[in-house]
GROMACS .gro file of C-alpha atoms in nm:
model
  389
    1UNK     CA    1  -0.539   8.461   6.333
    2UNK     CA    2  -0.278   8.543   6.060
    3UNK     CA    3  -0.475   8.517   5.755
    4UNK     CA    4  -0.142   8.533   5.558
    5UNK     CA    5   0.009   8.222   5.746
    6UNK     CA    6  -0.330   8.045   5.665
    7UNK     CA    7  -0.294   8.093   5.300
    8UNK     CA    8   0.112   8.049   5.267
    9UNK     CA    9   0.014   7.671   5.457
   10UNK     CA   10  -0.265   7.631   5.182
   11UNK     CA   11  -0.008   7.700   4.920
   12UNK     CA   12   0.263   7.496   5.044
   13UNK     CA   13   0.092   7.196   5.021
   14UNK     CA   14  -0.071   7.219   4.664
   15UNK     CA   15   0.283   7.307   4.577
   16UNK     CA   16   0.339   6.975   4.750
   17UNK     CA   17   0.068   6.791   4.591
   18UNK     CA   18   0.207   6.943   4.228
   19UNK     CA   19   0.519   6.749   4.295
   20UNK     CA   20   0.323   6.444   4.385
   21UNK     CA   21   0.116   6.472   4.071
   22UNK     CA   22   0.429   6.491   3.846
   23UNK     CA   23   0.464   6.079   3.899
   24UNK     CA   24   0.163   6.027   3.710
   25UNK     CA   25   0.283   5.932   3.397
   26UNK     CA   26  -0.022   5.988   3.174
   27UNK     CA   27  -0.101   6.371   3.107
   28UNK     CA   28  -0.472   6.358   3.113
   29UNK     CA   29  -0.476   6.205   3.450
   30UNK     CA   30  -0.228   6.451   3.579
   31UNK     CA   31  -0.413   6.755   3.411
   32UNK     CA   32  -0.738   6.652   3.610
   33UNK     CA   33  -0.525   6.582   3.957
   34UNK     CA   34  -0.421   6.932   3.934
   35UNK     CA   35  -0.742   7.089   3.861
   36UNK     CA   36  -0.865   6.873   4.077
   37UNK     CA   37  -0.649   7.014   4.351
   38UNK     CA   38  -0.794   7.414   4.281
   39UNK     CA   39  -1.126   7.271   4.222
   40UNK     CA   40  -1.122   7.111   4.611
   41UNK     CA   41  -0.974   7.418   4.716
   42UNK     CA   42  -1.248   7.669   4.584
   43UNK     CA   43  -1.512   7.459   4.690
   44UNK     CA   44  -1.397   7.354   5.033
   45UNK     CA   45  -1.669   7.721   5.133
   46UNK     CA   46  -1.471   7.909   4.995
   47UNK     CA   47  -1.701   8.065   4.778
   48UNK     CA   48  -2.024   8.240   4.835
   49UNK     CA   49  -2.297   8.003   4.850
   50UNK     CA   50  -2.456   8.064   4.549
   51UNK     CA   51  -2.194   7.943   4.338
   52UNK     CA   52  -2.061   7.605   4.254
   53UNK     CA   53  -1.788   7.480   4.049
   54UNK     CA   54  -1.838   7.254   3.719
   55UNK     CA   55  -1.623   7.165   3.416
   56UNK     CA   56  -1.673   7.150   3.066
   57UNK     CA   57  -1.871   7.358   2.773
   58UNK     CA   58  -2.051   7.689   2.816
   59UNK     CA   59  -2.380   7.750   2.524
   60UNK     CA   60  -2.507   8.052   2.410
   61UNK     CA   61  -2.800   8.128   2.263
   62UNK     CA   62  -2.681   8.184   1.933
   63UNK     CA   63  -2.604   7.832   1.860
   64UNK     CA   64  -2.216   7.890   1.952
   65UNK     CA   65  -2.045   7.672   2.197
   66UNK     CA   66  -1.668   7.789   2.364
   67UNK     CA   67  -1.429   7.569   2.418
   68UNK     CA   68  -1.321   7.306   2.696
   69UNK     CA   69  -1.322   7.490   3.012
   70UNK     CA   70  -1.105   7.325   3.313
   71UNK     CA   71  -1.303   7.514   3.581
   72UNK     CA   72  -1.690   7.685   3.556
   73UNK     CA   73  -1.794   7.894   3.837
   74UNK     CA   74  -2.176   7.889   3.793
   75UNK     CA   75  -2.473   8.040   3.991
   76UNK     CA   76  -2.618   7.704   4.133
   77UNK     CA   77  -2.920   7.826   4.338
   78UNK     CA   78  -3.092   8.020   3.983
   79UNK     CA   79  -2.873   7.856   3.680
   80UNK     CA   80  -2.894   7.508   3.552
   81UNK     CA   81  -2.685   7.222   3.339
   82UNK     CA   82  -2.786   7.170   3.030
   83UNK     CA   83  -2.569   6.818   3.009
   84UNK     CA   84  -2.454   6.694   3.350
   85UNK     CA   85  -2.236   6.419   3.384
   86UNK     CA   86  -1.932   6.346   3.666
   87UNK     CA   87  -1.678   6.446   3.384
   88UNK     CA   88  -1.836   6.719   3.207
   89UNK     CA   89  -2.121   6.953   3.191
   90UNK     CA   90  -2.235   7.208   2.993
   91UNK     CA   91  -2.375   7.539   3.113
   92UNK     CA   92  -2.564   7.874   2.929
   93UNK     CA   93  -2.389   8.138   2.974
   94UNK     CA   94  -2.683   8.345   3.156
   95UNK     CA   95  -2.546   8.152   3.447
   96UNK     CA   96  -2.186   8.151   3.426
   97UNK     CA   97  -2.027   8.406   3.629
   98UNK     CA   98  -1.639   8.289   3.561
   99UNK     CA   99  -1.403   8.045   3.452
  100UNK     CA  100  -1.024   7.900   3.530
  101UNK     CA  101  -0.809   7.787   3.314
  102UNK     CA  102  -0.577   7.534   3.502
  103UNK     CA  103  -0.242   7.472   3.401
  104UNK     CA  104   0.030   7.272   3.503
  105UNK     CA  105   0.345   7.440   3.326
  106UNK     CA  106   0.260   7.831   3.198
  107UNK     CA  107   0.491   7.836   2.900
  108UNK     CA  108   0.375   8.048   2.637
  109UNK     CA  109   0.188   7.777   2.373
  110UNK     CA  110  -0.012   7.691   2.708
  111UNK     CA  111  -0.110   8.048   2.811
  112UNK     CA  112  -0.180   8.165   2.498
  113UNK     CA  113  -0.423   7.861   2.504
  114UNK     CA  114  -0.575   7.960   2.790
  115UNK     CA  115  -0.639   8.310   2.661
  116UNK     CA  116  -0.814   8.166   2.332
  117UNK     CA  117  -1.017   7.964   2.613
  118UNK     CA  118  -1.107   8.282   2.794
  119UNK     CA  119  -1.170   8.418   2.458
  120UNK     CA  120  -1.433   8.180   2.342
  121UNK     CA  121  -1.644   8.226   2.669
  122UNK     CA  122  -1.678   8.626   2.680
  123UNK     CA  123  -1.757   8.608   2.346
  124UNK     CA  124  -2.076   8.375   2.370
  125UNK     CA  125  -2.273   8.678   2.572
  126UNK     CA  126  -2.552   8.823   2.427
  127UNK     CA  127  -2.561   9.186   2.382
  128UNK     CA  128  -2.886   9.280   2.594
  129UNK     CA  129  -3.037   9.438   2.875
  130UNK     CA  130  -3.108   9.246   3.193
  131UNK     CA  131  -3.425   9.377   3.420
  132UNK     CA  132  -3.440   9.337   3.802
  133UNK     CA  133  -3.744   9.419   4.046
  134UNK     CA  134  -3.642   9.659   4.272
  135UNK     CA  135  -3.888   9.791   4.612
  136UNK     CA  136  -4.118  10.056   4.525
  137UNK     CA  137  -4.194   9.887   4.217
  138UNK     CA  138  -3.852  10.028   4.007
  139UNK     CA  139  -3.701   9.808   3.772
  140UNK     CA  140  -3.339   9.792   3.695
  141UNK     CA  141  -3.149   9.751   3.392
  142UNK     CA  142  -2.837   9.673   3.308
  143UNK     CA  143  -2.623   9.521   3.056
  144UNK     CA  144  -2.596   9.122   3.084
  145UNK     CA  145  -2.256   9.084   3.246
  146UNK     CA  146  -1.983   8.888   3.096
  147UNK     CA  147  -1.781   8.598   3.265
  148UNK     CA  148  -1.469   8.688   3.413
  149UNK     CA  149  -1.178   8.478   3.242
  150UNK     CA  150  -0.860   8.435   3.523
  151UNK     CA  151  -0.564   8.159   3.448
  152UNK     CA  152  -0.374   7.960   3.700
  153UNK     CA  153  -0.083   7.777   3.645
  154UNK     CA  154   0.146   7.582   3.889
  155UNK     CA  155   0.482   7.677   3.788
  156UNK     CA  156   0.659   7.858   3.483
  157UNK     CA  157   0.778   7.677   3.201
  158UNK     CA  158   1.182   7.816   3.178
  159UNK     CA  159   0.995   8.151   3.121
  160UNK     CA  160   0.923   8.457   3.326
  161UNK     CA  161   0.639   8.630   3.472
  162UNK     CA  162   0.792   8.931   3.283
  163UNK     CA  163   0.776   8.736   2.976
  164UNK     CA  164   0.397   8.628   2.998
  165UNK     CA  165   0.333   9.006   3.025
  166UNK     CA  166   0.502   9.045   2.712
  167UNK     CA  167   0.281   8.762   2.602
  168UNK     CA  168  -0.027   8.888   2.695
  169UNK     CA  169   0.017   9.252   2.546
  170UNK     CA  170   0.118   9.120   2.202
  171UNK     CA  171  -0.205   8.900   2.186
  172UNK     CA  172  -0.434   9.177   2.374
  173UNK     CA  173  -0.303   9.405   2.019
  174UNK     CA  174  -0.503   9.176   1.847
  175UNK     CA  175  -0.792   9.087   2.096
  176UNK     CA  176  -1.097   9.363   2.215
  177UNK     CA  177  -1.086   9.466   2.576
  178UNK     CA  178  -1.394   9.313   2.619
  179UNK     CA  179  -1.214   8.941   2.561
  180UNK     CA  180  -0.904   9.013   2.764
  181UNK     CA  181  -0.861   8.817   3.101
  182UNK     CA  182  -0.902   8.985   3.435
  183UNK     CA  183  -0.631   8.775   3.642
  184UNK     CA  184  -0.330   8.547   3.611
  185UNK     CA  185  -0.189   8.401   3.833
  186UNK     CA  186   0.149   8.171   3.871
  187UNK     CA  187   0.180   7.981   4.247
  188UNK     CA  188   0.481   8.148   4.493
  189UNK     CA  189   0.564   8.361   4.178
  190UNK     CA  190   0.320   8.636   4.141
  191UNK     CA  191  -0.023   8.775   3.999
  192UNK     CA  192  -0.081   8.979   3.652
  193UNK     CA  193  -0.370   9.180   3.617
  194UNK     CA  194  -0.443   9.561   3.399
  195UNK     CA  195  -0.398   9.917   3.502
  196UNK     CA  196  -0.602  10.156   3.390
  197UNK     CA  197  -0.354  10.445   3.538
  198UNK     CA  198  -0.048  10.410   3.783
  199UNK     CA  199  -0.119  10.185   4.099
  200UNK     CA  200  -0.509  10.159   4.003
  201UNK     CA  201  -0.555   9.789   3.889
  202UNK     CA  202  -0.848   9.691   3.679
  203UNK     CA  203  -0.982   9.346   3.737
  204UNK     CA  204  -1.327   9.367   3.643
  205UNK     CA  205  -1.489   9.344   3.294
  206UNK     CA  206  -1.642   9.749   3.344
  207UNK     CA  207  -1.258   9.829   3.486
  208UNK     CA  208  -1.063   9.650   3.168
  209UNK     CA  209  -1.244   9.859   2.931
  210UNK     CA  210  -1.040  10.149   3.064
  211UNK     CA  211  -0.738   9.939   3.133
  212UNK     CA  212  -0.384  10.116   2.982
  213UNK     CA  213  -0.175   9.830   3.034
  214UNK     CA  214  -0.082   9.507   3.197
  215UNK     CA  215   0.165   9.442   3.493
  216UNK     CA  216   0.259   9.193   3.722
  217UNK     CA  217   0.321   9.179   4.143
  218UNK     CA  218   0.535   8.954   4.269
  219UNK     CA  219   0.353   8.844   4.591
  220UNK     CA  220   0.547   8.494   4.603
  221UNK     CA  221   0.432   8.306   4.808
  222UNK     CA  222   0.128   8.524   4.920
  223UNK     CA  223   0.017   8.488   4.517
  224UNK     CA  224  -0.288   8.197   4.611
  225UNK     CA  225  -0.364   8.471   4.841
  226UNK     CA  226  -0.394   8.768   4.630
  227UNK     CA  227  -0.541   8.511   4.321
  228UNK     CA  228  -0.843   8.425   4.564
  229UNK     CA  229  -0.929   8.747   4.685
  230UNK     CA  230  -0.986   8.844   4.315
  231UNK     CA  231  -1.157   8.547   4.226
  232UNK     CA  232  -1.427   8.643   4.544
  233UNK     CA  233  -1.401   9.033   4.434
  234UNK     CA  234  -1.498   8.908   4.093
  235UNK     CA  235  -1.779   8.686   4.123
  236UNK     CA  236  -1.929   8.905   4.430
  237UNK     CA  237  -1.931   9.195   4.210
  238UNK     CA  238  -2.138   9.001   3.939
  239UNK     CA  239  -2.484   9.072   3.871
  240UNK     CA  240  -2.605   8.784   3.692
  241UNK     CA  241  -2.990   8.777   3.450
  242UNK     CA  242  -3.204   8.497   3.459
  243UNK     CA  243  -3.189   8.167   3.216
  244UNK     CA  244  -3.400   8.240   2.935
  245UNK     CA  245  -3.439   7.871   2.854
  246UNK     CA  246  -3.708   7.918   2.613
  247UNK     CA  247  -3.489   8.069   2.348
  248UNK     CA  248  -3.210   7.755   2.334
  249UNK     CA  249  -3.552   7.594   2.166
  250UNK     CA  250  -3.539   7.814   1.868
  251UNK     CA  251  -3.186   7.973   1.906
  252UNK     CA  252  -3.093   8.302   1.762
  253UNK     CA  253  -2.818   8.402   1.484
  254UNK     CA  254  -2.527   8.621   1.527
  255UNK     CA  255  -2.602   8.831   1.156
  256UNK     CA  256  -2.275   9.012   1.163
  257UNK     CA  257  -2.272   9.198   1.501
  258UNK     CA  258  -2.635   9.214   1.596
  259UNK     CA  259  -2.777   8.879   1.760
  260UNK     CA  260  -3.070   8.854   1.596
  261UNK     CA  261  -3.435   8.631   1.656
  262UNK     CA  262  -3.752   8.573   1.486
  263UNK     CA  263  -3.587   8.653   1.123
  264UNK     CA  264  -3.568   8.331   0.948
  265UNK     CA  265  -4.012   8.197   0.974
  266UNK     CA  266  -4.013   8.383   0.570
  267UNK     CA  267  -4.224   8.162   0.328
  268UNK     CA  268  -4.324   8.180   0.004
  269UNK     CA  269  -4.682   8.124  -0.110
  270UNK     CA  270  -4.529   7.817  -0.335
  271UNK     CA  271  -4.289   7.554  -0.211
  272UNK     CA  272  -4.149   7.390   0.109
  273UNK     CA  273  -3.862   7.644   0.165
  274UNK     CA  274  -3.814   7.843   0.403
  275UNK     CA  275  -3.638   8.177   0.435
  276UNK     CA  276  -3.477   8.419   0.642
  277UNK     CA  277  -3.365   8.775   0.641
  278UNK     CA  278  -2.985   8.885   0.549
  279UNK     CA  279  -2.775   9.059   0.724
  280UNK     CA  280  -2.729   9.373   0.501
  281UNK     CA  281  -3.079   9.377   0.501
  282UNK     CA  282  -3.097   9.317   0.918
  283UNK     CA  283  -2.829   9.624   0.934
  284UNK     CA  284  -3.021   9.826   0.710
  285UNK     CA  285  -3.343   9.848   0.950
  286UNK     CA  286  -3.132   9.857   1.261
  287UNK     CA  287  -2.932  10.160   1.168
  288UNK     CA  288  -3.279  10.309   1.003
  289UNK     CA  289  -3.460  10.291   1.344
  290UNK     CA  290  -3.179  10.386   1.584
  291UNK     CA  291  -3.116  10.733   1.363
  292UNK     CA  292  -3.512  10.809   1.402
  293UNK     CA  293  -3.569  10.618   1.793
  294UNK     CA  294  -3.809  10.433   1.955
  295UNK     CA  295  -4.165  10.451   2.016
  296UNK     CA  296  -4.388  10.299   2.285
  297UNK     CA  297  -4.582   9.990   2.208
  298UNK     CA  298  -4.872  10.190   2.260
  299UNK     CA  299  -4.770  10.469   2.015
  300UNK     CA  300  -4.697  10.126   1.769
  301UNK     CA  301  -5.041  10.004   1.796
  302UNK     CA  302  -5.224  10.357   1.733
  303UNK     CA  303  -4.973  10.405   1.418
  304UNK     CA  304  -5.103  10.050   1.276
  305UNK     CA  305  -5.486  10.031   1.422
  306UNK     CA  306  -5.536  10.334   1.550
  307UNK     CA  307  -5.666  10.187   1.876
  308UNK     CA  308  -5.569   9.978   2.180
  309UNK     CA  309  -5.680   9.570   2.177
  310UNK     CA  310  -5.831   9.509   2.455
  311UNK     CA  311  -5.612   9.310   2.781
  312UNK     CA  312  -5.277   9.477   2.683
  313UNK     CA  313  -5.100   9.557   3.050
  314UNK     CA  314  -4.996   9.896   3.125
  315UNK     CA  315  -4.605   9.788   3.139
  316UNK     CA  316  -4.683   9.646   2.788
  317UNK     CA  317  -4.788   9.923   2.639
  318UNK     CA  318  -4.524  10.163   2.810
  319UNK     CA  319  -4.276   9.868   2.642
  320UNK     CA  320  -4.037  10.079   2.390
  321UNK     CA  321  -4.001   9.922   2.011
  322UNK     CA  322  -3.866  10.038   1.706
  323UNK     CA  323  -4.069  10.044   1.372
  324UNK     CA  324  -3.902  10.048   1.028
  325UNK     CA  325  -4.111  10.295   0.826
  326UNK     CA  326  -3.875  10.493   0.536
  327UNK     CA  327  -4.184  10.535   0.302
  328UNK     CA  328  -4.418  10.653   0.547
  329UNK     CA  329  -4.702  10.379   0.505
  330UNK     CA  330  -5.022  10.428   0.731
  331UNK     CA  331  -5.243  10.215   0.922
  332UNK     CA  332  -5.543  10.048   0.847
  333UNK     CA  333  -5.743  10.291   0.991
  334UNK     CA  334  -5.638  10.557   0.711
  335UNK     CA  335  -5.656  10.368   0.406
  336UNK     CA  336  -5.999  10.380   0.292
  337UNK     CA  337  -6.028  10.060   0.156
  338UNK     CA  338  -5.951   9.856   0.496
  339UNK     CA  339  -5.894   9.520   0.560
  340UNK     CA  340  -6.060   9.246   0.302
  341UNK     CA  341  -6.102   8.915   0.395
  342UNK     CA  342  -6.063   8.597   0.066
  343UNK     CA  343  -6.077   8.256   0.121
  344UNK     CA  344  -6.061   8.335   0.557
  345UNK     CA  345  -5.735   8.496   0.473
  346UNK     CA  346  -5.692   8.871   0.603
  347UNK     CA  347  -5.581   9.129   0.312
  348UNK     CA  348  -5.436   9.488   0.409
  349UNK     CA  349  -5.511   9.774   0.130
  350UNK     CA  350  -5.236   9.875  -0.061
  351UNK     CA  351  -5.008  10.153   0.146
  352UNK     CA  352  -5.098  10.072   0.455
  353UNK     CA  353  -4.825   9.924   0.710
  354UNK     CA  354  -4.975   9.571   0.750
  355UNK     CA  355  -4.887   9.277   0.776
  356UNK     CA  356  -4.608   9.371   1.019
  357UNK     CA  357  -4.331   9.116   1.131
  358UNK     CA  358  -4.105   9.178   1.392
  359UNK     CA  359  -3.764   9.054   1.500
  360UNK     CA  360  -3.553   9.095   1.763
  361UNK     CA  361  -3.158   9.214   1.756
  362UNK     CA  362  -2.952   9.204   2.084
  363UNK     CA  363  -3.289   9.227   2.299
  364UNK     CA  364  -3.443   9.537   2.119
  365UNK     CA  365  -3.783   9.474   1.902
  366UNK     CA  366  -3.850   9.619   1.571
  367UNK     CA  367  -4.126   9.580   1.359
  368UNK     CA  368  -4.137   9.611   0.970
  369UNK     CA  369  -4.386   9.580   0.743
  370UNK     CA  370  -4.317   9.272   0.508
  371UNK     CA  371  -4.402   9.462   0.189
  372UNK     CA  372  -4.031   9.632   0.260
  373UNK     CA  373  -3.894   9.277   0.210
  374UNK     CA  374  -3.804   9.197  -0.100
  375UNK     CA  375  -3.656   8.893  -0.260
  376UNK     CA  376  -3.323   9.028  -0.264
  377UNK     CA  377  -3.339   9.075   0.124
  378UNK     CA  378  -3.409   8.704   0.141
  379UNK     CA  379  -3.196   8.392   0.160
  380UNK     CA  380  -3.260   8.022   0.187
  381UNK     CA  381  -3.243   7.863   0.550
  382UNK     CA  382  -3.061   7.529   0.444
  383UNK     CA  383  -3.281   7.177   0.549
  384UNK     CA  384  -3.579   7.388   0.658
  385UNK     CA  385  -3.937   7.350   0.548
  386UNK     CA  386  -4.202   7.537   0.625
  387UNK     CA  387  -4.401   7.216   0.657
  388UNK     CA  388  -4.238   7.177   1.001
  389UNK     CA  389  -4.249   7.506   1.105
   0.00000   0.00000   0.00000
């Protein structure tokens, strides 16, 4: 069979069906007609199995949203839909392995749209380590992956693929590597994708970090062709986490750039308000315990108790944390007066390390004791109250 003849048939006719489309009169019915038309081609098995195709919002867990997506490829067998309706869904981004943006005419206001799109996706994932059981009892770990962003469009708009290069580098001057797209393509006109030297493309998210420059091929009308293959490369070569649901109930914060949970439970012993930790103060014990490392759960515990509770699993204890400690306060166990109890409530001696919170900041623990927290390092969470919490 001549694969190329296959796909040059495929292409003629949603060329064909583009045309058709273009006697619609109204533009929201001919926008969803055309993705429509890539949609029924991607799905038609041409995609591994455990994907499937949606449309509309992708959440993250930091109580950002992106924006309108025309296509969502999405891992259907261990992801979910948050909101699921014919029209439009809306997806976490633990399970989204790509999007398409779909568009009719790529002129330059609609591609640099697209990019913004692509944009507002990559940006929603968490920095954090994802763990997978491997035989012999190994775990792996890796970081969560980020959605591939690719762009599709029908026909030019009086412009050039030549031009959208130009396009693309002057907003990538302005954009991280980490948001740039991995593919564009433009039907019987050609494909643009990164280099990171001479004839060495970069299409994945690991490659574009590396990536020089863009270019462009002009594979005509072999360009479905070459657009697909990535599309498959792309989402084959994506190692996606597991849905952690749980958090979306008490979402996290992006504090500057650490994502950060557990900081904002803070009361005072008077009053309904509740408070949470600020970000100079968040950045303060982050840099504090990378520049001295980590310690294993168990070595925490010892440090605050000076033994092991009892029913802690091995893997727990082997867990590495992070403890912010400047002044060098002790444990229990070595302050002489030990732990009082008034009223049933539990006092810690003065200098000792306890009571300890702890937060977590992209995936990484660290405890602190809360006499480090001052009211400074403090700010109001608005329409709180620590009556609900």
């Amino acid at each position: 069979m001549d694969t190329k003849a296959v796909f040059r048939a495929i292409s003629e006719q949603m060329r064909k069906d583009f045309d058709i489309s273009a006697q619609i009169s109204h533009s929201g019915s001919k926008g969803l007609y055309r993705e429509d038309a890539l949609r029924k081609f991607l799905s038609e098995r041409r995609l591994p199995g455990r994907f499937g195709i949606g449309k509309g919002e992708i959440v993250g867990p930091a109580r950002n949203v992106s924006r309108e997506c025309d296509l969502i490829i999405y891992d259907q067998l261990d992801g979910l839909s948050l909101i699921y309706k014919e029209a439009t869904q809306v997806y976490p981004i633990e399970c989204v392995a790509g999007i398409v943006e779909v568009k009719s005419t790529l002129n330059k206001t609609k591609f640099l749209e697209a990019l913004e799109n692509i944009k507002s996706v990559k940006c929603l994932t968490p920095r954090e380590a994802v763990s997978k059981p491997m035989a012999g009892g190994f775990t792996l770990s890796y970081g969560r992956p980020r959605p591939f962003g690719a762009v599709f469009g029908y026909r030019l708009g009086g412009n050039s693929v030549d031009s959208l290069v130009a396009n693309l580098e002057e907003w990538e001057r302005d954009n991280p590597k980490e948001c740039w797209p991995n593919v564009i393509a433009v039907l019987g006109e050609g494909v643009i994708h990164h280099y990171k030297r001479e004839f060495c493309p970069a299409y994945s998210n690991e490659d574009l970090l590396q990536a020089k420059y863009p270019g462009s091929l002009r594979y005509m009308e072999d360009t479905l062709f070459k657009f697909y293959a990535a599309v498959i490369d792309l989402c084959t070569s994506t190692q996606l986490g597991p849905v952690v649901l749980s958090r979306y109930f008490e979402p996290a914060e992006q504090l500057g750039n650490y994502l950060v949970y557990g900081h904002d439970r803070f009361r005072m012993r008077a009053g309904d308000e509740v408070y949470k930790l600020t970000e100079a103060f968040v950045a303060k014990v982050v840099v504090y315990c990378r520049e001295h490392g980590s310690l294993s759960q168990e070595e925490l515990l010892m440090r605050r108790f000076g033994q092991i509770p009892d029913g802690l699993e091995a893997d727990e204890l082997k867990r590495r944390v992070f403890l912010y400690n400047p002044e060098g306060l002790k444990g229990v166990h070595e302050v002489a007066e030990g732990v009082t109890m008034k009223d049933g409530v539990a006092y810690a001696p003065e200098g000792s390390m306890e009571p300890c919170h702890y937060i977590v900041v992209d995936g990484e623990v660290y405890y602190l004791p809360v006499v480090y927290v001052s009211d400074h390092d403090l700010e109001v969470v608005p329409e709180a109250k620590a009556s609900n919490l």
